[in-house]
Tab-separated table of C-alpha atoms in Angstrom:
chain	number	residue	atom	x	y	z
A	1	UNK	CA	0.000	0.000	0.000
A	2	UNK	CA	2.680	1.964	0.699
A	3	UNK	CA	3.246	3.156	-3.375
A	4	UNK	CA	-0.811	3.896	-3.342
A	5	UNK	CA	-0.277	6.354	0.112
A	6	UNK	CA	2.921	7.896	-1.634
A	7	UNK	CA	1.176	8.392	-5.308
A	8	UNK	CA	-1.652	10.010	-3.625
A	9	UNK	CA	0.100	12.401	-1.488
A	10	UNK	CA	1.753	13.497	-4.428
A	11	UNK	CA	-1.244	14.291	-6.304
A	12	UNK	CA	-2.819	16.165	-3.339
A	13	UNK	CA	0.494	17.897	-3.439
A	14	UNK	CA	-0.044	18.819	-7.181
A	15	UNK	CA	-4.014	19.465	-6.598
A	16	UNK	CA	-3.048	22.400	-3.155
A	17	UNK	CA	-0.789	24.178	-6.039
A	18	UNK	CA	-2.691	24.481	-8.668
A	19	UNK	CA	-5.655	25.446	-6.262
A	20	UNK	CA	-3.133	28.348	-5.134
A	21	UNK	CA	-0.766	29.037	-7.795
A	22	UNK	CA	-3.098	31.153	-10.040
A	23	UNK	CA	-4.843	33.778	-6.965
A	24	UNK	CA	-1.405	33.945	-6.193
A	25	UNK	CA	0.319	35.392	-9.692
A	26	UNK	CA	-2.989	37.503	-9.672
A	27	UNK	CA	-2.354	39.181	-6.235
A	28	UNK	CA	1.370	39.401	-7.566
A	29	UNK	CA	0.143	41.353	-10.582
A	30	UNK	CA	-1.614	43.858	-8.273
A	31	UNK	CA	1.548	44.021	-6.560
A	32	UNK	CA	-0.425	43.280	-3.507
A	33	UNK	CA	0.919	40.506	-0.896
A	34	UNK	CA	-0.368	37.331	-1.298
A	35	UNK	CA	-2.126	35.360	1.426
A	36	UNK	CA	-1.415	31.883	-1.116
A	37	UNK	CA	1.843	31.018	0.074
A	38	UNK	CA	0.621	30.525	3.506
A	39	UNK	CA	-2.234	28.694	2.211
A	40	UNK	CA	-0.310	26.652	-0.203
A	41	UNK	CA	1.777	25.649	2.624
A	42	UNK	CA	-0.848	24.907	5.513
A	43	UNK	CA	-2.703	22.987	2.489
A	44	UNK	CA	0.411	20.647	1.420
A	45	UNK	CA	0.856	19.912	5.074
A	46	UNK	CA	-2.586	18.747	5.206
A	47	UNK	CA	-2.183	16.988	1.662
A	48	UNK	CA	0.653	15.018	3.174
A	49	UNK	CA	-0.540	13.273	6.096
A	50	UNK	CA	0.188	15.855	8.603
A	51	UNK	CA	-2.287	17.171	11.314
A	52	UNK	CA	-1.184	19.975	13.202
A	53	UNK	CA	-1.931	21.462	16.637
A	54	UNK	CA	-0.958	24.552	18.514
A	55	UNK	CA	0.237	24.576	21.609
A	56	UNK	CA	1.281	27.918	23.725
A	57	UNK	CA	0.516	31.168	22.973
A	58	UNK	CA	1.661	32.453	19.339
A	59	UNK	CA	2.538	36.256	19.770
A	60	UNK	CA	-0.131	38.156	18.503
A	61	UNK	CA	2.581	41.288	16.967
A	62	UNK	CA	5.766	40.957	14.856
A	63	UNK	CA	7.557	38.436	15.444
A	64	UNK	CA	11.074	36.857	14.894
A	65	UNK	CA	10.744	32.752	15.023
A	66	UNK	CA	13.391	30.469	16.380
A	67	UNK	CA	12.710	26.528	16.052
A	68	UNK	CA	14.394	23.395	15.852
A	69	UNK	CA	14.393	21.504	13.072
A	70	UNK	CA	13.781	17.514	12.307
A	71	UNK	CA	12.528	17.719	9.015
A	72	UNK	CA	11.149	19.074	5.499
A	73	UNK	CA	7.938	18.800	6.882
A	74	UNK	CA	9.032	21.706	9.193
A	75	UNK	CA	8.892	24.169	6.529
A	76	UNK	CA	4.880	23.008	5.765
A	77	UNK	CA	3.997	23.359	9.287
A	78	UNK	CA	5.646	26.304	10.186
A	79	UNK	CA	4.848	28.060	7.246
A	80	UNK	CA	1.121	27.477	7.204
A	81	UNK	CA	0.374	28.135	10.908
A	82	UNK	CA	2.300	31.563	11.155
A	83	UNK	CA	3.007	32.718	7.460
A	84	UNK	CA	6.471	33.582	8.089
A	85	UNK	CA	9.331	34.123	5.185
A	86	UNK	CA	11.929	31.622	6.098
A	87	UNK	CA	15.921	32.153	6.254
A	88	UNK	CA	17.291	29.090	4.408
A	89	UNK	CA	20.202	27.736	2.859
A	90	UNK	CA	21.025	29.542	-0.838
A	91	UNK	CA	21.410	25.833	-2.198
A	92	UNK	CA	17.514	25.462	-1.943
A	93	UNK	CA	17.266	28.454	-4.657
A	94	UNK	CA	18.503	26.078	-6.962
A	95	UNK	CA	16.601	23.181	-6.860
A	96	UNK	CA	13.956	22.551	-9.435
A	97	UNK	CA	10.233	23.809	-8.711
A	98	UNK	CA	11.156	23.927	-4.639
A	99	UNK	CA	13.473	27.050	-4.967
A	100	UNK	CA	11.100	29.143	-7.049
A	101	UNK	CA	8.287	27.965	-4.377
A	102	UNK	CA	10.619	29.183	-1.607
A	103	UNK	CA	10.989	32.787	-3.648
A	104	UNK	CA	7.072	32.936	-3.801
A	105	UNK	CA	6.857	33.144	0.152
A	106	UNK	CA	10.081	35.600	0.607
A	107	UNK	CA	12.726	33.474	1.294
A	108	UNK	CA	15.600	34.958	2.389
A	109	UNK	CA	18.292	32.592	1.104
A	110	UNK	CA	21.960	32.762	2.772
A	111	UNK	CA	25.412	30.815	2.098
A	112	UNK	CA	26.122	30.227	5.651
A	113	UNK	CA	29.892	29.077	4.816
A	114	UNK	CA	30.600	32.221	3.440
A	115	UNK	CA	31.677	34.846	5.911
A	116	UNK	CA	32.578	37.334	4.011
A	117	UNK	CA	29.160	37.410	2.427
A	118	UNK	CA	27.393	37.973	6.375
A	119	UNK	CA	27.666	41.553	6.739
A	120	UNK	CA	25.532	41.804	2.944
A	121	UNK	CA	22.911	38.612	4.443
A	122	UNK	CA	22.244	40.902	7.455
A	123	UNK	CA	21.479	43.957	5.392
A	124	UNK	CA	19.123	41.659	3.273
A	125	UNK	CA	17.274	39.987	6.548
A	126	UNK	CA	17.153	43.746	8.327
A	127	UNK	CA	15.528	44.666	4.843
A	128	UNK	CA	13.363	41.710	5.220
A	129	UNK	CA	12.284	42.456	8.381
A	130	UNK	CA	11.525	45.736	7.557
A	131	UNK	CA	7.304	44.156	6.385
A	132	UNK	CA	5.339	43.217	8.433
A	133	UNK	CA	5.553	39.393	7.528
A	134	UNK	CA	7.008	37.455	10.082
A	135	UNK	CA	10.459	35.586	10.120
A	136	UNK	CA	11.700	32.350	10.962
A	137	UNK	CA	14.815	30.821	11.695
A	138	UNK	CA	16.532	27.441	12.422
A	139	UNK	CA	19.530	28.677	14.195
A	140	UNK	CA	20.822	25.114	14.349
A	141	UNK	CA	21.545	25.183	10.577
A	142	UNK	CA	20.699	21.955	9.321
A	143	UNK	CA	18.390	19.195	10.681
A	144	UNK	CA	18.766	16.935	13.748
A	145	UNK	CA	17.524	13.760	14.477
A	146	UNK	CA	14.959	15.680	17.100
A	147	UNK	CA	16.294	13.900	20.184
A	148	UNK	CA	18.008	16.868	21.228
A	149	UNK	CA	19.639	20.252	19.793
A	150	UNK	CA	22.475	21.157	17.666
A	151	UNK	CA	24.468	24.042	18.792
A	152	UNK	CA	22.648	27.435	17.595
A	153	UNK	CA	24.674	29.505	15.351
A	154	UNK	CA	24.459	32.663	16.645
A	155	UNK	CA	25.800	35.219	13.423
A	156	UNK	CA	22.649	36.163	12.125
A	157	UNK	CA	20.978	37.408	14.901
A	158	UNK	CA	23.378	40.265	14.979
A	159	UNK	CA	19.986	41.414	13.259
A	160	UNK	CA	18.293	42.067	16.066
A	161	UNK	CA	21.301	44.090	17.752
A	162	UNK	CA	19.031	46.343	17.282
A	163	UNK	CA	16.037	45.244	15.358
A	164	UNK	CA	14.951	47.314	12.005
A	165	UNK	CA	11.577	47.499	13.945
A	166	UNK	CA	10.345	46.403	17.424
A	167	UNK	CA	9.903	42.929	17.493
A	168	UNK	CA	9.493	40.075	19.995
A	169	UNK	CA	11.679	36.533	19.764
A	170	UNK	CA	9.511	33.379	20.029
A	171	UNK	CA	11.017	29.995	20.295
A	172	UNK	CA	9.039	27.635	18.884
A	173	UNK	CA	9.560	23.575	19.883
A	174	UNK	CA	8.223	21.166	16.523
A	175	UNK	CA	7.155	18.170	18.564
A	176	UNK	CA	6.791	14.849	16.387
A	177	UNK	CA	6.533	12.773	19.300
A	178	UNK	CA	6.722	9.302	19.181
A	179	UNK	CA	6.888	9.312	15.091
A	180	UNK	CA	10.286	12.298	15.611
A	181	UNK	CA	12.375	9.129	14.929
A	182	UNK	CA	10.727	7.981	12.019
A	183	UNK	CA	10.588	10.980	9.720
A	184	UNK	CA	13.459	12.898	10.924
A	185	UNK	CA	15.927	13.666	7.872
A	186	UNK	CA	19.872	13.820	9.192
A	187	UNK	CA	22.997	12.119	8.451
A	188	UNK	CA	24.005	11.297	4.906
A	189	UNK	CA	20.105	10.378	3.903
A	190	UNK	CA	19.421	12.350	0.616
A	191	UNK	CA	16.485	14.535	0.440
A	192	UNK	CA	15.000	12.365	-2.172
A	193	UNK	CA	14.739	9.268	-0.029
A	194	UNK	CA	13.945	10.967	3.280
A	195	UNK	CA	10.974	12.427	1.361
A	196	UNK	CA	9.894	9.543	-0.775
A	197	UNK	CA	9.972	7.435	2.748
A	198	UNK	CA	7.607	10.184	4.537
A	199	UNK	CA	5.166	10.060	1.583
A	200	UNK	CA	4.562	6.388	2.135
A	201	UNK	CA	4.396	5.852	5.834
A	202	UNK	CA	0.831	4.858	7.016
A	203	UNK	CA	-1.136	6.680	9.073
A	204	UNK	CA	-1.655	10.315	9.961
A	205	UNK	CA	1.403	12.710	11.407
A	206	UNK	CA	0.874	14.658	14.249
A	207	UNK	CA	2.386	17.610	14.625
A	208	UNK	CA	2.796	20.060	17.407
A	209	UNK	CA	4.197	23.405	17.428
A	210	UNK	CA	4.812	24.449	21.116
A	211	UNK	CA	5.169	28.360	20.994
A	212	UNK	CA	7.067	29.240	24.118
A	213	UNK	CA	7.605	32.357	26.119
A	214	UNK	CA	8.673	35.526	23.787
A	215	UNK	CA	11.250	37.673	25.210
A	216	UNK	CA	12.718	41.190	24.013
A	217	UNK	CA	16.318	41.061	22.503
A	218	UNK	CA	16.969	44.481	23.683
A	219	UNK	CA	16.745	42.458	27.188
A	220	UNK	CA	20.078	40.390	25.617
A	221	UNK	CA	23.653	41.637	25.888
A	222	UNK	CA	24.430	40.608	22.390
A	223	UNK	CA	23.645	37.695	19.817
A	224	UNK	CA	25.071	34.870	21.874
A	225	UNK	CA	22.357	35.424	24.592
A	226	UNK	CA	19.462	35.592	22.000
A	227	UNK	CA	21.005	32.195	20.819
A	228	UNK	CA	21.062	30.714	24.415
A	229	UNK	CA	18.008	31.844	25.410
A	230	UNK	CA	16.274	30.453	22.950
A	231	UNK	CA	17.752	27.244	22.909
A	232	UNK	CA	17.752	26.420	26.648
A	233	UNK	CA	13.640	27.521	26.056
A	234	UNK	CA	13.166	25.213	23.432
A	235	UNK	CA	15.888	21.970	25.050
A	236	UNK	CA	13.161	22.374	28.441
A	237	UNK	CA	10.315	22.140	26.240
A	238	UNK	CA	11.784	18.986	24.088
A	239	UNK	CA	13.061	17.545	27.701
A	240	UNK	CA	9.346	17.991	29.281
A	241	UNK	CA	7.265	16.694	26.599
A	242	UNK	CA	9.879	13.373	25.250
A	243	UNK	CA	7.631	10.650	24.736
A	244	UNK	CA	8.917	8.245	27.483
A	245	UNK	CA	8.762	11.461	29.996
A	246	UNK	CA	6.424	11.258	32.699
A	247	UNK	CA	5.352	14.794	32.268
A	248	UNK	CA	3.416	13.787	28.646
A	249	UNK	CA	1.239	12.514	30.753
A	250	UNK	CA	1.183	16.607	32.017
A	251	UNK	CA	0.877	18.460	28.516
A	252	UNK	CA	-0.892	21.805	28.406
A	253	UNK	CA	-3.498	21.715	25.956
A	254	UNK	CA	-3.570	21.601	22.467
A	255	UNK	CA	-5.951	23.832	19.860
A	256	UNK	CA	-6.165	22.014	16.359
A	257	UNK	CA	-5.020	24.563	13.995
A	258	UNK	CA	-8.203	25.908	11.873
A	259	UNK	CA	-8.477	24.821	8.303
A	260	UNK	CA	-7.378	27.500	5.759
């Protein structure tokens, strides 16, 4: 069965862009911004097996997004609950179909490896930040298997030293749970496979996003703190709520996000 799941998923993949693609060249055209990327990605979530749920309070103002990050499936999740333009890895602008979709929603795209190009990716993420749209960030750099955190790499939150605008930080934990294991793309596994695997697993994928406390950079000394504050916020979140932790049996509740 697994070929029928995958085969499916792809053509409710196809079916949530085409639904989207066209409102979204038109409110393009008006030189408008577009609600559609959000929408695209909340409905390819949805088209893929994943069922989301909110827990915490999401900051009602602008925000500035830290999360960890397990998998591809992130970027659907993420994307569709909050609408924020993500800061991602300039290799994703070249791949086929994915890095023009990743343009469509303001994607700020960054070489990471390159320091001499950081002071020119700051300018272009303070520029960013300069809408109203909000940002996220994973600040580990690549994806983990979700049993823990990565170091957070702290550079380009100079940004916020100080902010082009006033904004709040909110760590946000992507819980998995029990399936974290399963779907979680790290090591040498190529994007192809981890994806072709995800398509065809069985069942439905719960996903939680756990937005935790927001705090004020300007209440940080300098980039290091906004990268260790966030990361000992989001490493007590994934420590409370592990699947074999007594205090799942303790979660605060969880809203369903609404359909789009």
């Amino acid at each position: 069965m697994a070929p029928l799941r995958r085969w499916t998923r792809i053509a409710a993949l196809i079916a949530s862009l085409l639904a989207c693609l066209l409102p979204h060249l038109f409110w393009r055209a008006l030189r408008r911004r577009s609600p559609w990327p959000r929408r695209f990605l909340a409905l390819a979530a949805r088209a893929v097996g994943v069922r989301v749920q909110i827990a915490g309070q999401p900051h009602g103002g602008d925000m500035f997004l830290l999360a960890n990050h397990v998998s591809w499936i992130d970027i659907l999740v993420m994307g569709g609950a909050t609408g924020a333009a993500f800061v991602a890895h300039d290799g994703i602008a070249r791949w086929p179909i994915v890095g023009w979709l990743a343009a469509q929603n303001n994607t700020l795209f960054v070489a990471r490896e390159r320091r001499g190009a950081l002071s020119g990716q700051i300018d272009a993420l303070r520029a960013a930040m300069l809408g109203h749209q909000p940002v996220a960030l994973f600040p580990e750099g690549t994806t983990s298997d979700g049993s823990g955190l990565l170091p957070f790499k702290p550079s380009l939150l100079a940004v916020l030293l100080p902010p082009p605008r006033a904004v709040l930080i909110q760590p946000v934990h992507i819980d998995y749970g029990v399936t974290t294991a399963a779907i979680a793309w790290h090591g040498d596994e190529p994007a192809g496979t981890n994806a072709w695997r995800v398509l065809g697993r069985k069942g439905r994928l719960d996903v939680m996003l756990r937005f935790l406390a927001p705090f004020d950079p300007a209440d940080c000394a300098d980039r290091k703190v906004i990268a260790a504050t966030a990361r000992d916020a989001i490493a007590a979140s994934i420590a409370q709520n592990a699947p074999d932790s007594a205090a799942t049996q303790h979660r605060p509740s969880a809203t369903p996000l609404p359909p789009v």
